[in-house]
């Protein structure tokens, strides 16, 4: 993460961190040949998104409180990669299939209340996107409606 307090983070640091964190852990999870489990699907997806979520919060705070022409330029450049990251999660059919399978088995998985809530929240978000956008209408609006 960026060194120093948020008000001292340079726009270049923020951009580099977003690009580095914007990898696609969802693709690796979806491509796994292991049967879906809470650990290898839900927890892995949650872990994979933490760094990017923290950076999005930092980026949002910087944009709202210390905006500059440089930061606005970074915002414009980062809009597409951030939307692509969200799309990689919310519009990923194999990942949804893994979550769907776990959701169907949730009563038998022995999940803690927190784990069950996380599974149900991810499933609800993905179901909402799936219902709202069929294969012909997948676009960035879904990612903006349900950010990661």
PDB file of C-alpha atoms in Angstrom:
ATOM      1  CA  UNK A   1       0.000   0.000   0.000  1.00  0.00           C
ATOM      2  CA  UNK A   2       1.107   3.580  -0.408  1.00  0.00           C
ATOM      3  CA  UNK A   3       3.701   4.796   2.081  1.00  0.00           C
ATOM      4  CA  UNK A   4       2.747   7.511   4.525  1.00  0.00           C
ATOM      5  CA  UNK A   5      -0.596   9.038   5.338  1.00  0.00           C
ATOM      6  CA  UNK A   6      -3.262   9.205   2.610  1.00  0.00           C
ATOM      7  CA  UNK A   7      -2.799  12.940   2.109  1.00  0.00           C
ATOM      8  CA  UNK A   8       0.838  12.304   1.155  1.00  0.00           C
ATOM      9  CA  UNK A   9       0.203   9.472  -1.285  1.00  0.00           C
ATOM     10  CA  UNK A  10       1.174  10.535  -4.759  1.00  0.00           C
ATOM     11  CA  UNK A  11      -1.165  10.038  -7.675  1.00  0.00           C
ATOM     12  CA  UNK A  12       1.463   7.797  -9.253  1.00  0.00           C
ATOM     13  CA  UNK A  13       1.548   5.588  -6.139  1.00  0.00           C
ATOM     14  CA  UNK A  14      -2.222   5.278  -6.148  1.00  0.00           C
ATOM     15  CA  UNK A  15      -2.316   4.411  -9.846  1.00  0.00           C
ATOM     16  CA  UNK A  16       0.457   1.815  -9.500  1.00  0.00           C
ATOM     17  CA  UNK A  17      -1.235   0.222  -6.502  1.00  0.00           C
ATOM     18  CA  UNK A  18      -4.617   0.030  -8.271  1.00  0.00           C
ATOM     19  CA  UNK A  19      -3.005  -1.560 -11.324  1.00  0.00           C
ATOM     20  CA  UNK A  20      -1.110  -4.068  -9.180  1.00  0.00           C
ATOM     21  CA  UNK A  21      -4.148  -4.990  -7.081  1.00  0.00           C
ATOM     22  CA  UNK A  22      -6.460  -5.112 -10.060  1.00  0.00           C
ATOM     23  CA  UNK A  23      -5.343  -8.597 -11.039  1.00  0.00           C
ATOM     24  CA  UNK A  24      -7.977 -11.163 -11.651  1.00  0.00           C
ATOM     25  CA  UNK A  25      -8.199 -13.545  -8.690  1.00  0.00           C
ATOM     26  CA  UNK A  26     -11.802 -14.246  -9.735  1.00  0.00           C
ATOM     27  CA  UNK A  27     -10.593 -15.868 -12.962  1.00  0.00           C
ATOM     28  CA  UNK A  28      -8.249 -18.186 -11.064  1.00  0.00           C
ATOM     29  CA  UNK A  29     -10.991 -19.126  -8.598  1.00  0.00           C
ATOM     30  CA  UNK A  30     -13.476 -19.773 -11.410  1.00  0.00           C
ATOM     31  CA  UNK A  31     -10.952 -21.922 -13.291  1.00  0.00           C
ATOM     32  CA  UNK A  32     -10.159 -24.100 -10.276  1.00  0.00           C
ATOM     33  CA  UNK A  33     -10.687 -27.808 -10.866  1.00  0.00           C
ATOM     34  CA  UNK A  34     -11.249 -28.435  -7.161  1.00  0.00           C
ATOM     35  CA  UNK A  35     -14.874 -28.793  -6.068  1.00  0.00           C
ATOM     36  CA  UNK A  36     -16.101 -25.472  -4.682  1.00  0.00           C
ATOM     37  CA  UNK A  37     -15.743 -24.951  -0.950  1.00  0.00           C
ATOM     38  CA  UNK A  38     -16.118 -21.922   1.248  1.00  0.00           C
ATOM     39  CA  UNK A  39     -12.318 -21.688   1.568  1.00  0.00           C
ATOM     40  CA  UNK A  40     -11.407 -22.004  -2.123  1.00  0.00           C
ATOM     41  CA  UNK A  41     -14.251 -19.877  -3.476  1.00  0.00           C
ATOM     42  CA  UNK A  42     -15.880 -17.440  -1.054  1.00  0.00           C
ATOM     43  CA  UNK A  43     -12.930 -16.803   1.280  1.00  0.00           C
ATOM     44  CA  UNK A  44     -10.488 -16.695  -1.646  1.00  0.00           C
ATOM     45  CA  UNK A  45     -12.668 -14.150  -3.452  1.00  0.00           C
ATOM     46  CA  UNK A  46     -12.962 -12.076  -0.279  1.00  0.00           C
ATOM     47  CA  UNK A  47      -9.181 -12.147   0.308  1.00  0.00           C
ATOM     48  CA  UNK A  48      -8.453 -11.313  -3.307  1.00  0.00           C
ATOM     49  CA  UNK A  49     -10.590  -8.188  -3.192  1.00  0.00           C
ATOM     50  CA  UNK A  50      -9.365  -6.686   0.077  1.00  0.00           C
ATOM     51  CA  UNK A  51      -6.334  -4.847  -1.292  1.00  0.00           C
ATOM     52  CA  UNK A  52      -8.289  -3.363  -4.178  1.00  0.00           C
ATOM     53  CA  UNK A  53     -11.153  -2.346  -1.886  1.00  0.00           C
ATOM     54  CA  UNK A  54      -8.725  -0.573   0.442  1.00  0.00           C
ATOM     55  CA  UNK A  55      -7.187   1.206  -2.536  1.00  0.00           C
ATOM     56  CA  UNK A  56     -10.607   2.197  -3.869  1.00  0.00           C
ATOM     57  CA  UNK A  57     -11.409   3.727  -0.467  1.00  0.00           C
ATOM     58  CA  UNK A  58      -8.102   5.602  -0.436  1.00  0.00           C
ATOM     59  CA  UNK A  59      -8.634   6.729  -4.011  1.00  0.00           C
ATOM     60  CA  UNK A  60     -12.175   7.886  -3.240  1.00  0.00           C
ATOM     61  CA  UNK A  61     -11.036   9.779  -0.146  1.00  0.00           C
ATOM     62  CA  UNK A  62      -8.216  11.462  -2.032  1.00  0.00           C
ATOM     63  CA  UNK A  63     -10.536  12.348  -4.910  1.00  0.00           C
ATOM     64  CA  UNK A  64     -13.114  13.886  -2.593  1.00  0.00           C
ATOM     65  CA  UNK A  65     -10.801  15.720  -0.235  1.00  0.00           C
ATOM     66  CA  UNK A  66      -7.630  16.611  -2.113  1.00  0.00           C
ATOM     67  CA  UNK A  67      -8.574  16.616  -5.757  1.00  0.00           C
ATOM     68  CA  UNK A  68      -6.058  17.941  -8.226  1.00  0.00           C
ATOM     69  CA  UNK A  69      -5.718  17.859 -12.005  1.00  0.00           C
ATOM     70  CA  UNK A  70      -3.261  14.962 -11.606  1.00  0.00           C
ATOM     71  CA  UNK A  71      -5.679  12.970  -9.461  1.00  0.00           C
ATOM     72  CA  UNK A  72      -8.548  13.668 -11.863  1.00  0.00           C
ATOM     73  CA  UNK A  73      -6.380  12.310 -14.689  1.00  0.00           C
ATOM     74  CA  UNK A  74      -5.734   9.163 -12.630  1.00  0.00           C
ATOM     75  CA  UNK A  75      -9.491   8.854 -12.031  1.00  0.00           C
ATOM     76  CA  UNK A  76     -10.116   8.904 -15.768  1.00  0.00           C
ATOM     77  CA  UNK A  77      -7.368   6.339 -16.446  1.00  0.00           C
ATOM     78  CA  UNK A  78      -8.467   4.036 -13.621  1.00  0.00           C
ATOM     79  CA  UNK A  79     -12.196   4.023 -14.396  1.00  0.00           C
ATOM     80  CA  UNK A  80     -11.916   1.282 -17.022  1.00  0.00           C
ATOM     81  CA  UNK A  81      -9.537  -1.009 -15.050  1.00  0.00           C
ATOM     82  CA  UNK A  82     -11.720  -0.719 -11.940  1.00  0.00           C
ATOM     83  CA  UNK A  83     -14.857  -1.506 -13.955  1.00  0.00           C
ATOM     84  CA  UNK A  84     -13.060  -4.440 -15.618  1.00  0.00           C
ATOM     85  CA  UNK A  85     -12.124  -5.814 -12.200  1.00  0.00           C
ATOM     86  CA  UNK A  86     -15.738  -5.606 -11.016  1.00  0.00           C
ATOM     87  CA  UNK A  87     -16.924  -7.221 -14.256  1.00  0.00           C
ATOM     88  CA  UNK A  88     -14.414 -10.041 -13.761  1.00  0.00           C
ATOM     89  CA  UNK A  89     -16.259 -10.858 -10.560  1.00  0.00           C
ATOM     90  CA  UNK A  90     -19.904 -10.044 -11.221  1.00  0.00           C
ATOM     91  CA  UNK A  91     -20.138 -11.198 -14.826  1.00  0.00           C
ATOM     92  CA  UNK A  92     -18.059 -14.378 -14.505  1.00  0.00           C
ATOM     93  CA  UNK A  93     -20.376 -17.337 -15.243  1.00  0.00           C
ATOM     94  CA  UNK A  94     -18.029 -20.088 -13.948  1.00  0.00           C
ATOM     95  CA  UNK A  95     -17.519 -18.153 -10.705  1.00  0.00           C
ATOM     96  CA  UNK A  96     -21.275 -17.733 -10.378  1.00  0.00           C
ATOM     97  CA  UNK A  97     -21.720 -21.492 -10.880  1.00  0.00           C
ATOM     98  CA  UNK A  98     -19.323 -22.149  -7.985  1.00  0.00           C
ATOM     99  CA  UNK A  99     -21.158 -19.666  -5.746  1.00  0.00           C
ATOM    100  CA  UNK A 100     -24.529 -21.086  -6.810  1.00  0.00           C
ATOM    101  CA  UNK A 101     -23.436 -24.602  -5.884  1.00  0.00           C
ATOM    102  CA  UNK A 102     -22.233 -23.451  -2.468  1.00  0.00           C
ATOM    103  CA  UNK A 103     -25.388 -21.413  -1.933  1.00  0.00           C
ATOM    104  CA  UNK A 104     -27.523 -24.482  -2.622  1.00  0.00           C
ATOM    105  CA  UNK A 105     -25.493 -26.454  -0.044  1.00  0.00           C
ATOM    106  CA  UNK A 106     -25.146 -23.663   2.550  1.00  0.00           C
ATOM    107  CA  UNK A 107     -27.246 -25.386   5.232  1.00  0.00           C
ATOM    108  CA  UNK A 108     -24.954 -28.430   5.174  1.00  0.00           C
ATOM    109  CA  UNK A 109     -21.628 -26.570   5.061  1.00  0.00           C
ATOM    110  CA  UNK A 110     -21.348 -25.833   8.788  1.00  0.00           C
ATOM    111  CA  UNK A 111     -20.687 -22.132   8.196  1.00  0.00           C
ATOM    112  CA  UNK A 112     -20.455 -19.543  10.940  1.00  0.00           C
ATOM    113  CA  UNK A 113     -23.096 -16.795  10.757  1.00  0.00           C
ATOM    114  CA  UNK A 114     -20.482 -14.441   9.268  1.00  0.00           C
ATOM    115  CA  UNK A 115     -19.441 -16.962   6.619  1.00  0.00           C
ATOM    116  CA  UNK A 116     -23.044 -17.666   5.716  1.00  0.00           C
ATOM    117  CA  UNK A 117     -23.769 -13.937   5.393  1.00  0.00           C
ATOM    118  CA  UNK A 118     -20.750 -13.431   3.122  1.00  0.00           C
ATOM    119  CA  UNK A 119     -21.829 -16.329   0.895  1.00  0.00           C
ATOM    120  CA  UNK A 120     -25.407 -15.064   0.761  1.00  0.00           C
ATOM    121  CA  UNK A 121     -24.293 -11.486   0.010  1.00  0.00           C
ATOM    122  CA  UNK A 122     -22.008 -12.559  -2.849  1.00  0.00           C
ATOM    123  CA  UNK A 123     -24.725 -14.822  -4.227  1.00  0.00           C
ATOM    124  CA  UNK A 124     -27.342 -12.067  -4.030  1.00  0.00           C
ATOM    125  CA  UNK A 125     -25.091  -9.551  -5.779  1.00  0.00           C
ATOM    126  CA  UNK A 126     -24.278 -11.983  -8.573  1.00  0.00           C
ATOM    127  CA  UNK A 127     -27.907 -13.118  -8.924  1.00  0.00           C
ATOM    128  CA  UNK A 128     -29.033  -9.508  -9.222  1.00  0.00           C
ATOM    129  CA  UNK A 129     -26.487  -8.877 -11.983  1.00  0.00           C
ATOM    130  CA  UNK A 130     -27.390 -12.090 -13.758  1.00  0.00           C
ATOM    131  CA  UNK A 131     -31.096 -11.248 -13.709  1.00  0.00           C
ATOM    132  CA  UNK A 132     -30.567  -7.648 -14.726  1.00  0.00           C
ATOM    133  CA  UNK A 133     -28.244  -8.312 -17.650  1.00  0.00           C
ATOM    134  CA  UNK A 134     -28.543 -11.208 -20.027  1.00  0.00           C
ATOM    135  CA  UNK A 135     -25.540 -12.288 -22.125  1.00  0.00           C
ATOM    136  CA  UNK A 136     -26.328  -9.685 -24.804  1.00  0.00           C
ATOM    137  CA  UNK A 137     -26.509  -6.772 -22.349  1.00  0.00           C
ATOM    138  CA  UNK A 138     -23.490  -7.316 -20.098  1.00  0.00           C
ATOM    139  CA  UNK A 139     -21.857  -3.961 -19.579  1.00  0.00           C
ATOM    140  CA  UNK A 140     -20.119  -1.754 -17.078  1.00  0.00           C
ATOM    141  CA  UNK A 141     -23.390  -0.528 -15.548  1.00  0.00           C
ATOM    142  CA  UNK A 142     -23.642  -3.759 -13.550  1.00  0.00           C
ATOM    143  CA  UNK A 143     -20.138  -3.286 -12.206  1.00  0.00           C
ATOM    144  CA  UNK A 144     -20.975   0.291 -11.217  1.00  0.00           C
ATOM    145  CA  UNK A 145     -24.216  -0.800  -9.548  1.00  0.00           C
ATOM    146  CA  UNK A 146     -22.543  -3.545  -7.525  1.00  0.00           C
ATOM    147  CA  UNK A 147     -18.884  -2.607  -7.004  1.00  0.00           C
ATOM    148  CA  UNK A 148     -16.403  -5.057  -5.482  1.00  0.00           C
TER     149      UNK A 148
END
